[in-house]
Tab-separated table of C-alpha atoms in Angstrom:
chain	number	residue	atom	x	y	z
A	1	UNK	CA	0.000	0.000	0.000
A	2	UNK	CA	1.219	3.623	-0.658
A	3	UNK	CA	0.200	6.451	0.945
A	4	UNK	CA	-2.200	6.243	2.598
A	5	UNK	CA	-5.894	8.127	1.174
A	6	UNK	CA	-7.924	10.696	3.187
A	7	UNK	CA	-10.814	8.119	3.245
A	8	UNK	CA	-8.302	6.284	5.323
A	9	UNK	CA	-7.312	8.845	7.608
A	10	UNK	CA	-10.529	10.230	8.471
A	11	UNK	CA	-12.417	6.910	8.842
A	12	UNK	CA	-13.227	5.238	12.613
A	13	UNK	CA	-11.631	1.506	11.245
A	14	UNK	CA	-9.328	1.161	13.954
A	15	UNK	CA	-9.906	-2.533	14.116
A	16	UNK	CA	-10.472	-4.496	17.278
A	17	UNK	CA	-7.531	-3.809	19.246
A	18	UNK	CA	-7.472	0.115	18.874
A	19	UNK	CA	-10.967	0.362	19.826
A	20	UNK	CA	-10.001	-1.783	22.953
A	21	UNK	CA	-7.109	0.792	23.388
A	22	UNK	CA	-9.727	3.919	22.835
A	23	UNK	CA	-12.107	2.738	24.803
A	24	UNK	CA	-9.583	2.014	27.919
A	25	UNK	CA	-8.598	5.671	27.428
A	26	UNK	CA	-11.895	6.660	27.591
A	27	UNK	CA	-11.936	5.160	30.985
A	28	UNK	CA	-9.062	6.587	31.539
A	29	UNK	CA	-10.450	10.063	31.092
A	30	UNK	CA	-13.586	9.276	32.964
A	31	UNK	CA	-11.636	8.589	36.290
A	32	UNK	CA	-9.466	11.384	35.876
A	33	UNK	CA	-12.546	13.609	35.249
A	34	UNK	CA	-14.508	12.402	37.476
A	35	UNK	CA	-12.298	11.995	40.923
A	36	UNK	CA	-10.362	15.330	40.807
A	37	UNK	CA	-12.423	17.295	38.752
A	38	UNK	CA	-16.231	16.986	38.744
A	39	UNK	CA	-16.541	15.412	42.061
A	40	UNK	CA	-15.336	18.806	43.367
A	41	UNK	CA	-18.731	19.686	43.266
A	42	UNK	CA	-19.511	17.301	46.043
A	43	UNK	CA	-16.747	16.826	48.113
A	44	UNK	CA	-17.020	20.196	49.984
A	45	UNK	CA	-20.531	20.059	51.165
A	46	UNK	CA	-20.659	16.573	51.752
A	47	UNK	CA	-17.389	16.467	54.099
A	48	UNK	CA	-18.581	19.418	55.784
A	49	UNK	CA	-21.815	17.827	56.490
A	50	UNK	CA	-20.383	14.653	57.664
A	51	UNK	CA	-17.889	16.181	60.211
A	52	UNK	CA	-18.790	19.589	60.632
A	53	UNK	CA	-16.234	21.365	58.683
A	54	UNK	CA	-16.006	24.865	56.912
A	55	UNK	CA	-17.351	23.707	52.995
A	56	UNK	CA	-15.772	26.818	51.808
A	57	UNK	CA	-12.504	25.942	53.428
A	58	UNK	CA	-12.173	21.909	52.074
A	59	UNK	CA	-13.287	24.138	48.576
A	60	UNK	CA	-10.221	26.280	48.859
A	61	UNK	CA	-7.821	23.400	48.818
A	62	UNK	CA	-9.069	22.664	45.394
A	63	UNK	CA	-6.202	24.840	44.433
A	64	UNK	CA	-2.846	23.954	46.272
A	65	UNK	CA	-3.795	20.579	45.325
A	66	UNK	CA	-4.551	21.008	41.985
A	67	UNK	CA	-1.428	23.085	41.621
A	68	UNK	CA	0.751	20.349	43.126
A	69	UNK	CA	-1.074	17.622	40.915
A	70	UNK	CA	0.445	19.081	38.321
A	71	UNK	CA	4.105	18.365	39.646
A	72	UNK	CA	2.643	14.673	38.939
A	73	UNK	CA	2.655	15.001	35.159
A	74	UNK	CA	5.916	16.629	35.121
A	75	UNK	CA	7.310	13.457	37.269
A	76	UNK	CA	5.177	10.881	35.284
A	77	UNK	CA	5.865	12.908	31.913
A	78	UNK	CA	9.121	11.613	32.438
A	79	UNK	CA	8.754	8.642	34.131
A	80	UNK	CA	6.366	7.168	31.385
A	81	UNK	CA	9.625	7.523	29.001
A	82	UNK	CA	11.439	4.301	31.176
A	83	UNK	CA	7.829	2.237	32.390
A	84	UNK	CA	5.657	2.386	29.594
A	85	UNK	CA	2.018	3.699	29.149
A	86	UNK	CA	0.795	0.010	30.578
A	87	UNK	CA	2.613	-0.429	33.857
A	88	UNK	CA	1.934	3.639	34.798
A	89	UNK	CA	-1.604	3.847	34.259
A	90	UNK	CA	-1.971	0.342	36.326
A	91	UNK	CA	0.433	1.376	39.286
A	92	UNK	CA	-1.003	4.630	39.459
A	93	UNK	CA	-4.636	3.711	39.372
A	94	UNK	CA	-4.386	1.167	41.916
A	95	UNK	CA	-2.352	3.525	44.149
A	96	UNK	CA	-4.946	5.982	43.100
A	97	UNK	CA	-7.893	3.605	44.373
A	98	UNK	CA	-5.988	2.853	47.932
A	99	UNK	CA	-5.972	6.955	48.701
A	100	UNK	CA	-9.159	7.186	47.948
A	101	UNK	CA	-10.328	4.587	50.158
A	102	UNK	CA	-8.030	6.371	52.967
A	103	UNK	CA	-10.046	9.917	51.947
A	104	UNK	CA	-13.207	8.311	52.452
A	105	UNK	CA	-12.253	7.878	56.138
A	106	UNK	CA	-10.228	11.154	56.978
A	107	UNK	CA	-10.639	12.805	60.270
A	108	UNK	CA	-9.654	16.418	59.825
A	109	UNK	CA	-9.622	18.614	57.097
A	110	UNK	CA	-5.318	18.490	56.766
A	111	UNK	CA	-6.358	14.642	55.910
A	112	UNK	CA	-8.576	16.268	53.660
A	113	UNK	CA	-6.107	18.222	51.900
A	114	UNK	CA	-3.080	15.398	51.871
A	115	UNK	CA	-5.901	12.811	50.416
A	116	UNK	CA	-7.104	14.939	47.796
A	117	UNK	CA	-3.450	16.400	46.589
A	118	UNK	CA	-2.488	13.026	46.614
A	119	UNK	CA	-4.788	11.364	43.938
A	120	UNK	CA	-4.679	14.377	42.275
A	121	UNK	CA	-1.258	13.932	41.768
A	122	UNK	CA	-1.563	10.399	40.710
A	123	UNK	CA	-4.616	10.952	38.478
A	124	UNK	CA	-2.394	13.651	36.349
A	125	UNK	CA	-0.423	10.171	35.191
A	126	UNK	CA	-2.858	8.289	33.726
A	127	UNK	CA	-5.235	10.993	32.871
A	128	UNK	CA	-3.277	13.729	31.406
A	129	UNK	CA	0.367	11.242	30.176
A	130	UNK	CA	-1.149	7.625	29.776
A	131	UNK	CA	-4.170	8.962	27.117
A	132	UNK	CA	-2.414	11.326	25.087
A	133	UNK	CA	0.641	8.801	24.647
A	134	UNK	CA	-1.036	5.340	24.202
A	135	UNK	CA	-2.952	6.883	21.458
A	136	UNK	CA	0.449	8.580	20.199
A	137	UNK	CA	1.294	5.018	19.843
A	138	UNK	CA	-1.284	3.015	18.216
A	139	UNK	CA	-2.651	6.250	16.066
A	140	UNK	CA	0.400	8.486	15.137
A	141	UNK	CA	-1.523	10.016	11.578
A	142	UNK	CA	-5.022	9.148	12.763
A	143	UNK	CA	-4.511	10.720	16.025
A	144	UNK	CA	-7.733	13.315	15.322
A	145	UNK	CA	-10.334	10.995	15.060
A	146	UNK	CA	-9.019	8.600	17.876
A	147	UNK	CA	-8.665	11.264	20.208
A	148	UNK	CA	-12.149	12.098	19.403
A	149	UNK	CA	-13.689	9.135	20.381
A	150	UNK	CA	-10.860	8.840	23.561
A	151	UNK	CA	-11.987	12.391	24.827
A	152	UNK	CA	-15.796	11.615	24.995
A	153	UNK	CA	-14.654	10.021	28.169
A	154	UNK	CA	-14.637	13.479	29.925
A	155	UNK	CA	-18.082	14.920	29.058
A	156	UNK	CA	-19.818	11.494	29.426
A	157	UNK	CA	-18.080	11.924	33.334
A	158	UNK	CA	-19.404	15.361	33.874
A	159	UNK	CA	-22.892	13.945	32.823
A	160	UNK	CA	-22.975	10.813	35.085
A	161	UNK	CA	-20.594	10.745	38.000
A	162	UNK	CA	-21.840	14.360	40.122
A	163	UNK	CA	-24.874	12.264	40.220
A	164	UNK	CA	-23.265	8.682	40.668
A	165	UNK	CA	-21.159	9.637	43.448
A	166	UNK	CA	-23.706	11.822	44.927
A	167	UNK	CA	-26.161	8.900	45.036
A	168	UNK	CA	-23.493	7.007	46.608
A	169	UNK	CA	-22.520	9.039	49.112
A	170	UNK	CA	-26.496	9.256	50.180
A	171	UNK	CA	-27.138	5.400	50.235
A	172	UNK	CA	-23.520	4.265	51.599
A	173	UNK	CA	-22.188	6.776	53.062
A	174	UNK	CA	-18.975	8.145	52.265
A	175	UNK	CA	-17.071	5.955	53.977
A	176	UNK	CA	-18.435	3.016	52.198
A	177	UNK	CA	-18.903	4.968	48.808
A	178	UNK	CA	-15.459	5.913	48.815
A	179	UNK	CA	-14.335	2.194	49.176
A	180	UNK	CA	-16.362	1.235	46.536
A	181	UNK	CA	-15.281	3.746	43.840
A	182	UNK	CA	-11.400	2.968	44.976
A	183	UNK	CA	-11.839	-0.990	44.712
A	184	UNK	CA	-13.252	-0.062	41.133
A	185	UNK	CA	-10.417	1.571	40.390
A	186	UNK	CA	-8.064	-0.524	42.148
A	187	UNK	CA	-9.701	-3.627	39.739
A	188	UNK	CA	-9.450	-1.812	36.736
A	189	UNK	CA	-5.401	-0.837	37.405
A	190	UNK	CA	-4.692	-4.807	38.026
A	191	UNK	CA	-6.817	-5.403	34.541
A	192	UNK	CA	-4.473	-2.846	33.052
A	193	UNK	CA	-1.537	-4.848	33.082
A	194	UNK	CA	-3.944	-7.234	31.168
A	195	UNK	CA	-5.404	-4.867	28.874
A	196	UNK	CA	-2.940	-2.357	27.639
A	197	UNK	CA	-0.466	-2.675	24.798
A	198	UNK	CA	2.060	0.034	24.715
A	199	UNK	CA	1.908	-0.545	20.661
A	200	UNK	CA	0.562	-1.819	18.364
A	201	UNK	CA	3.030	-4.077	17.206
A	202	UNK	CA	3.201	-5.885	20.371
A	203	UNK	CA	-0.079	-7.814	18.983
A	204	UNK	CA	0.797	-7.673	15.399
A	205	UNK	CA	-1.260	-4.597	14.634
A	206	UNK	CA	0.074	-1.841	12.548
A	207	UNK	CA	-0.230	2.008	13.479
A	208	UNK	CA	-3.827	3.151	12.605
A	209	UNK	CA	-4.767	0.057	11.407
A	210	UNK	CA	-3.665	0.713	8.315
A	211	UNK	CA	-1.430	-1.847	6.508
A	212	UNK	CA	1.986	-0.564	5.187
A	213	UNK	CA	3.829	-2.377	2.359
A	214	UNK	CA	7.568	-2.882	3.423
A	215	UNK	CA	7.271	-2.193	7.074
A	216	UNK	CA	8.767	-4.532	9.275
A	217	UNK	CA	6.927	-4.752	12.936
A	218	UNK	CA	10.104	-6.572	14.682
A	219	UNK	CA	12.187	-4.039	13.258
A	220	UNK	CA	9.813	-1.048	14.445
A	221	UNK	CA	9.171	-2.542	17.758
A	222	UNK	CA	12.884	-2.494	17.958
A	223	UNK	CA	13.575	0.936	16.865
A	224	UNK	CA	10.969	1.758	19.516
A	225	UNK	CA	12.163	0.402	22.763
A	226	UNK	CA	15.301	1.365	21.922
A	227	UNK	CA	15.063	4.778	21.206
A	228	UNK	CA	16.059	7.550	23.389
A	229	UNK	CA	14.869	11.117	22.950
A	230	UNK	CA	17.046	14.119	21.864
A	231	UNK	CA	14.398	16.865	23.664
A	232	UNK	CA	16.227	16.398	27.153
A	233	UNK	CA	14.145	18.854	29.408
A	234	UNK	CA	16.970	21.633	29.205
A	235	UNK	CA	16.446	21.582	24.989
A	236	UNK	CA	12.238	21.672	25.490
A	237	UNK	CA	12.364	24.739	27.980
A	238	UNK	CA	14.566	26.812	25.089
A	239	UNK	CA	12.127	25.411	22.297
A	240	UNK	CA	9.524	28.094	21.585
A	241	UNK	CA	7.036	25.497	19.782
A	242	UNK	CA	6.931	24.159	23.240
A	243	UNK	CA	6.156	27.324	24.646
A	244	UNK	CA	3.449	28.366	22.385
A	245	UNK	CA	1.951	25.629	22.513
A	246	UNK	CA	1.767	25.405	26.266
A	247	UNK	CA	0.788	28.610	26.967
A	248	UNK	CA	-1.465	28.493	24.214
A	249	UNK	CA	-3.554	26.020	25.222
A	250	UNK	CA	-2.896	26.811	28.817
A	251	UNK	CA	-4.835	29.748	27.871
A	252	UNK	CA	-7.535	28.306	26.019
A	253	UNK	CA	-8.167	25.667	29.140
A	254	UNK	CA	-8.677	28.404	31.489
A	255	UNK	CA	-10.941	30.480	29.291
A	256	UNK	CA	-12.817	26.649	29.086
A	257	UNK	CA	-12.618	26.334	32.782
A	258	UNK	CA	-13.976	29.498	33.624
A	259	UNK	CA	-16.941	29.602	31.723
A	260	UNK	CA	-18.105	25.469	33.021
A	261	UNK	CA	-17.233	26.078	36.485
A	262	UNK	CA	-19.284	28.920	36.370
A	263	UNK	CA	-22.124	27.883	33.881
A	264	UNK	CA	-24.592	27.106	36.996
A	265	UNK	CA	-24.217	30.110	38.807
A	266	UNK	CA	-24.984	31.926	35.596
A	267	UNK	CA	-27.739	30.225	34.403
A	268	UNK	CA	-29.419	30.864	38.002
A	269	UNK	CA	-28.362	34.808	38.288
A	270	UNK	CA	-30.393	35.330	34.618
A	271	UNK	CA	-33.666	33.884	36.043
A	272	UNK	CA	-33.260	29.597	36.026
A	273	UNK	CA	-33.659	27.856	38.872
A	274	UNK	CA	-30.892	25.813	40.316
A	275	UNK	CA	-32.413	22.374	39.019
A	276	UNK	CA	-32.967	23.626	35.543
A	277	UNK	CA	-29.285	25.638	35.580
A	278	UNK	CA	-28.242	21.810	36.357
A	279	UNK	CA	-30.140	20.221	33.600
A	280	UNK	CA	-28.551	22.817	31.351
A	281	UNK	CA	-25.397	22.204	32.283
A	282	UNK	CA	-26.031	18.459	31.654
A	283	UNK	CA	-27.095	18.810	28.026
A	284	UNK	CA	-23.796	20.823	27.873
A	285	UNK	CA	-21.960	18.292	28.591
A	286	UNK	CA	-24.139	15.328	26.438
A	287	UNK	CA	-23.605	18.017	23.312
A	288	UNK	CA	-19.776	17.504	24.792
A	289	UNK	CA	-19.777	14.170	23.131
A	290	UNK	CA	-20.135	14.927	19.803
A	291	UNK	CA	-18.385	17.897	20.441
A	292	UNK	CA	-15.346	15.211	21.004
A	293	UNK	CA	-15.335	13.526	17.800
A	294	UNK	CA	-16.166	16.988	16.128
A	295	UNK	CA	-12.808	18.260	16.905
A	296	UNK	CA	-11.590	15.078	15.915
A	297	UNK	CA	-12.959	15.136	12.975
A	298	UNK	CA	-12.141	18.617	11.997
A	299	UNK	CA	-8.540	18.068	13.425
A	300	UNK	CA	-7.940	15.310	11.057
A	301	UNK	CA	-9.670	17.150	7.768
A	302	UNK	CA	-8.254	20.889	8.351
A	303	UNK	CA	-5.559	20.404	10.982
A	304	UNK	CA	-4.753	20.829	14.337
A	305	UNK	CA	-3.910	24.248	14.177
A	306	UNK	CA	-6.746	25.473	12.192
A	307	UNK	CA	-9.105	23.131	14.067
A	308	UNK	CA	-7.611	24.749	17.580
A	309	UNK	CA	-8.049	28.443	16.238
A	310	UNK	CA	-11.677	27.319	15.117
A	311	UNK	CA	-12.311	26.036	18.839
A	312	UNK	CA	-10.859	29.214	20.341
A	313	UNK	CA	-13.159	31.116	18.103
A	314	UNK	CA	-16.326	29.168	19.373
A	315	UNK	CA	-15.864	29.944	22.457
A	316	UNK	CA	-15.551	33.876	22.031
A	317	UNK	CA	-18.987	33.276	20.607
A	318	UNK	CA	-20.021	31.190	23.540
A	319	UNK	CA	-18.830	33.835	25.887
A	320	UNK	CA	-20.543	36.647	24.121
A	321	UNK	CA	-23.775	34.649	24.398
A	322	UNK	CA	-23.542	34.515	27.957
A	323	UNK	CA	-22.995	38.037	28.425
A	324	UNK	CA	-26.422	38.100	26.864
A	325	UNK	CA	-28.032	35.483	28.339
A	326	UNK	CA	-30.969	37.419	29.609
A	327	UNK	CA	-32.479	36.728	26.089
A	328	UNK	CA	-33.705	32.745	26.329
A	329	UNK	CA	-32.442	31.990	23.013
A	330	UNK	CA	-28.657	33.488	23.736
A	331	UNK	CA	-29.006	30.765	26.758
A	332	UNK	CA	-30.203	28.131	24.797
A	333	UNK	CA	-27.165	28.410	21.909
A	334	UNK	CA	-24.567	29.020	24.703
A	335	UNK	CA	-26.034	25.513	25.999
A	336	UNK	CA	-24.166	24.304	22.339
A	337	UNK	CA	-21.327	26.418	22.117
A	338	UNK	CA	-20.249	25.681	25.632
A	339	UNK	CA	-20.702	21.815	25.187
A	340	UNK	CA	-18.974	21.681	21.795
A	341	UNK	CA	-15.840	22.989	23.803
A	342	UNK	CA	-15.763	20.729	26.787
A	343	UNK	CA	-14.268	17.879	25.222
A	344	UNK	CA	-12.074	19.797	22.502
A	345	UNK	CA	-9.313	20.822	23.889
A	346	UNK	CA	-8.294	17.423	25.701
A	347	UNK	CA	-8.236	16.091	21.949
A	348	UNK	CA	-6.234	18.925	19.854
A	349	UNK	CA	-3.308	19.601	22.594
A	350	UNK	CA	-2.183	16.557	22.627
A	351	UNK	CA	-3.106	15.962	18.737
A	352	UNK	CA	-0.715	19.166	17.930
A	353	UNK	CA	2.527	17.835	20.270
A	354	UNK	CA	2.490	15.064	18.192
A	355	UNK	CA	2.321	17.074	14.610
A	356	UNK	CA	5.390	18.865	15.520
A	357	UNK	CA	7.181	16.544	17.521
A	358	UNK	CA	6.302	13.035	16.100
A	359	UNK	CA	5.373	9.686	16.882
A	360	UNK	CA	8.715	8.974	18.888
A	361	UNK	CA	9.487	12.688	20.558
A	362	UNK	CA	5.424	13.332	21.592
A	363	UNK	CA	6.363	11.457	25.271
A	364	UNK	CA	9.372	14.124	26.014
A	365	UNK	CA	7.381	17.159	24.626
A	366	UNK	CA	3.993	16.432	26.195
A	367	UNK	CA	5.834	15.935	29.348
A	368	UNK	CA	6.218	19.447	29.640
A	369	UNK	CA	3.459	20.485	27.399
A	370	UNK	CA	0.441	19.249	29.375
A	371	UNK	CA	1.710	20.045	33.025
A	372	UNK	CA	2.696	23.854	32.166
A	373	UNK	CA	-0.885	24.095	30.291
A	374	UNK	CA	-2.927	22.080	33.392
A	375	UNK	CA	-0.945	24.747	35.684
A	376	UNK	CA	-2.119	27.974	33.612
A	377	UNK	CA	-5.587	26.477	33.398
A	378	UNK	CA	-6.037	26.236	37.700
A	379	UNK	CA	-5.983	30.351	37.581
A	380	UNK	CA	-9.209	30.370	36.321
A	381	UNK	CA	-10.762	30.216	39.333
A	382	UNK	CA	-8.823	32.932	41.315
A	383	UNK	CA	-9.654	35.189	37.607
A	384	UNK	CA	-13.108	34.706	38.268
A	385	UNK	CA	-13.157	35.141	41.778
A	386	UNK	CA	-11.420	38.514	41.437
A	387	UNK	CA	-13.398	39.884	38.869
A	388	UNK	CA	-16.886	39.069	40.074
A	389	UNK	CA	-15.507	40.635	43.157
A	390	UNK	CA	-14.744	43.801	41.492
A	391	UNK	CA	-17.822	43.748	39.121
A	392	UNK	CA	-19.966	43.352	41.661
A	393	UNK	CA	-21.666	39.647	40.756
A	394	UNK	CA	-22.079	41.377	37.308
A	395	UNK	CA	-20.370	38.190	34.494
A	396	UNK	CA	-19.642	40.735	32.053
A	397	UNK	CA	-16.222	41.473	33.063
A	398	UNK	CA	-15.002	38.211	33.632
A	399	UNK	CA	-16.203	37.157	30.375
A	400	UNK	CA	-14.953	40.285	28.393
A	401	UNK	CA	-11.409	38.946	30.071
A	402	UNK	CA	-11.725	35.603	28.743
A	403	UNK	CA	-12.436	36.721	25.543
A	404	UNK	CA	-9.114	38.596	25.355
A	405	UNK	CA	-7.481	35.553	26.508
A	406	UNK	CA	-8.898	33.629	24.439
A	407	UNK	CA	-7.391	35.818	21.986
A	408	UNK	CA	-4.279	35.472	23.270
A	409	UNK	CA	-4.190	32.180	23.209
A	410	UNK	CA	-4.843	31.512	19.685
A	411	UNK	CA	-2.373	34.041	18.636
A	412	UNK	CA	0.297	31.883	20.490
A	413	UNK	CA	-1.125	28.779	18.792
A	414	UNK	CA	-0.576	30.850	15.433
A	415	UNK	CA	2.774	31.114	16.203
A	416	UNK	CA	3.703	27.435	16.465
A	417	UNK	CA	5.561	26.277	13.476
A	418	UNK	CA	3.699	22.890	12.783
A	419	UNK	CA	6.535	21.490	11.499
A	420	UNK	CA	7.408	17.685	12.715
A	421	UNK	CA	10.736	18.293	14.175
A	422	UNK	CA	11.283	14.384	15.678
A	423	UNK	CA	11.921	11.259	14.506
A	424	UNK	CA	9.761	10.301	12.082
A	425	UNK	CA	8.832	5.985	10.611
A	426	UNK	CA	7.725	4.456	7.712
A	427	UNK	CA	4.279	5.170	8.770
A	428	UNK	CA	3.899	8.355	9.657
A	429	UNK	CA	5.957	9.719	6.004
């Protein structure tokens, strides 16, 4: 086979072991999702109610330990370079299951804070590092579309597991919830040494299923294990593709961040009540699943850096519709623009770190690239804070921000040369 056709590239045929790969990176980002982010919107109140504590207080460590979560992808950036994406993601979720267990029975809220910066922490590894570089290595030139369908992992959790875990808590406990979310995810970590293959080749697959004339798979599984990356951490921090990027989409994540953790308390101050602001912000996140492969999609037909600019530009319309979401109908096509972004930008960083840096050099890049974007993104929430201090309650500022970040953003994205500067094989020429 030559190269390969567009029909190819853009198609979902990812034959029975990638869509076993995709869908255990879906999981992947479901757990993430779901235990560090979402479930902040439980853990507060229901902690406080159990032992008394100060909600706003456990809320406030959201931040430290999100910040020192990110140290974990650094680490585990790394790390993933000598281990593999299989024994990481399994080690880490089981160790991620036992703390969770243990913060299911803390007595005081420093407990509190060490539980929750610890699984934070761990989560970063298999939810930021294992995803974005298992699919590097099964879908190097198809990396769009798999991503797409990878991603939908993150708006499916915002969807189902508030509610899941809040049900839990109710019936159980949270003692005895928490023991039975960890043991889930202490299960699937021991499956994952099972499950995962690092590449393709280890089963006798070839990279995006598609079949390349002349390509040896012992030689290229050689060539893999055996190759050692040139973009030490000294040569990434004086590479400005690396910094554009970063910051970029640093940016673009907190613009994303800001206007979802703040969709509810929107929705209520222009007239909904909180159960309908909730519904709303469920649909959000449903339209966040074909939002996923959309990006994907697009990503894979216009490429990642027009797709990304596209995306930033979506969501200066989605923040201009909430500044006017007084009028119903501004509300109800914010509902779209807001869920066509959730699950974007999880798909086209990763997606772009391995345009420029290739199928062998996206592990050393993306090391750097996701933790100093996750970093940027936790500011959001301190932005916010400030300015609806300053405005008064009134969203407008805030949002007129964003939108210049958002700007920003892109125009660093612009900037990045999109230019494969790694190692490249047989099948990604």
């Amino acid at each position: 086979m030559g190269k390969p056709t567009n029909k190819q590239l853009t198609n979902s045929k990812f034959g029975p072991w990638g869509w076993s790969m995709i869908l255990y990176a879906f999981l992947l980002y479901y757990f993430w999702a779901g235990l560090s982010v979402d479930a902040l919107n439980v853990y507060p109140e229901a902690f406080a109610a159990l032992h008394g504590w100060d909600p706003n207080v456990l809320l406030g460590f959201a931040t430290p330990a999100g910040i020192i979560g990110v140290l974990g992808g650094i680490v585990f950036g790394r790390l993933i370079m000598k281990t593999g994406a299989r024994n990481l993601s399994a080690v880490t979720l089981i160790v991620t299951g036992l703390i969770y267990i243990l913060f299911g029975r803390v007595s005081s809220p420093t407990m509190f804070l060490v539980c929750l910066t610890l699984f934070t922490f761990m989560a970063n590894a298999f939810g930021l590092i294992v995803t974005s570089t298992l699919m590097n290595n099964w879908f190097p030139r198809k990396k769009g579309i798999a991503l797409g369908w990878a991603t939908m992992g993150a708006p499916f959790c915002t969807a189902t597991f508030v509610a899941i875990i809040s049900g839990l808590f109710g019936r159980f406990g949270i003692p005895n919830a928490c023991a039975i979310v960890g043991v889930v995810v202490i299960v699937f970590g021991a499956a994952s040494f099972l499950w995962v293959k690092n590449y393709p080749h280890d089963v006798g697959a070839y990279p995006d299923n598609i079949r390349d004339e002349g390509v040896d798979l012992k030689a290229q599984a050689e060539a893999v294990h055996h190759y050692k990356s040139p973009f030490t951490l000294g040569k990434l921090l004086r590479d400005k593709d690396m910094w554009c990027m970063a910051l970029g989409f640093g940016l673009l994540w907190m613009v994303t961040v800001g206007i979802v953790s703040q969709f509810v308390p929107r929705m209520i101050s222009v007239g909904n009540s909180q159960p309908a602001a909730l519904m709303m912000l469920t649909v959000a996140a449903v339209v966040g699943l074909f939002g996923s492969y959309f990006w994907g999609w697009l990503d894979q037909k216009i490429g990642t850096k027009t797709a990304s600019v596209i995306y930033s530009a979506s969501y200066i319309i989605a923040l201009l519709l909430l500044i006017f979401a007084k009028l119903p109908i501004f509300t109800y096509i914010a509902i779209v623009f807001v869920g066509l972004g959730i699950g974007g930008l999880l798909n086209l960083m990763p997606s772009m770190v391995i345009s420029v840096y290739g199928k062998y050099d996206f592990t050393a890049a993306n090391s750097l690239v996701s933790p100093i974007a996750s970093l940027l993104q936790k500011f959001a929430f301190l932005i916010m804070a400030v300015l609806l201090g300053k405005s008064g309650g009134d969203y407008t500022l805030p949002y007129g921000v964003f939108i210049v970040i958002d700007v920003i953003g892109a125009a660093l994205l612009l900037c990045v040369t999109g230019k494969c500067k790694g190692k490249q094989d047989e099948t990604q020429q």
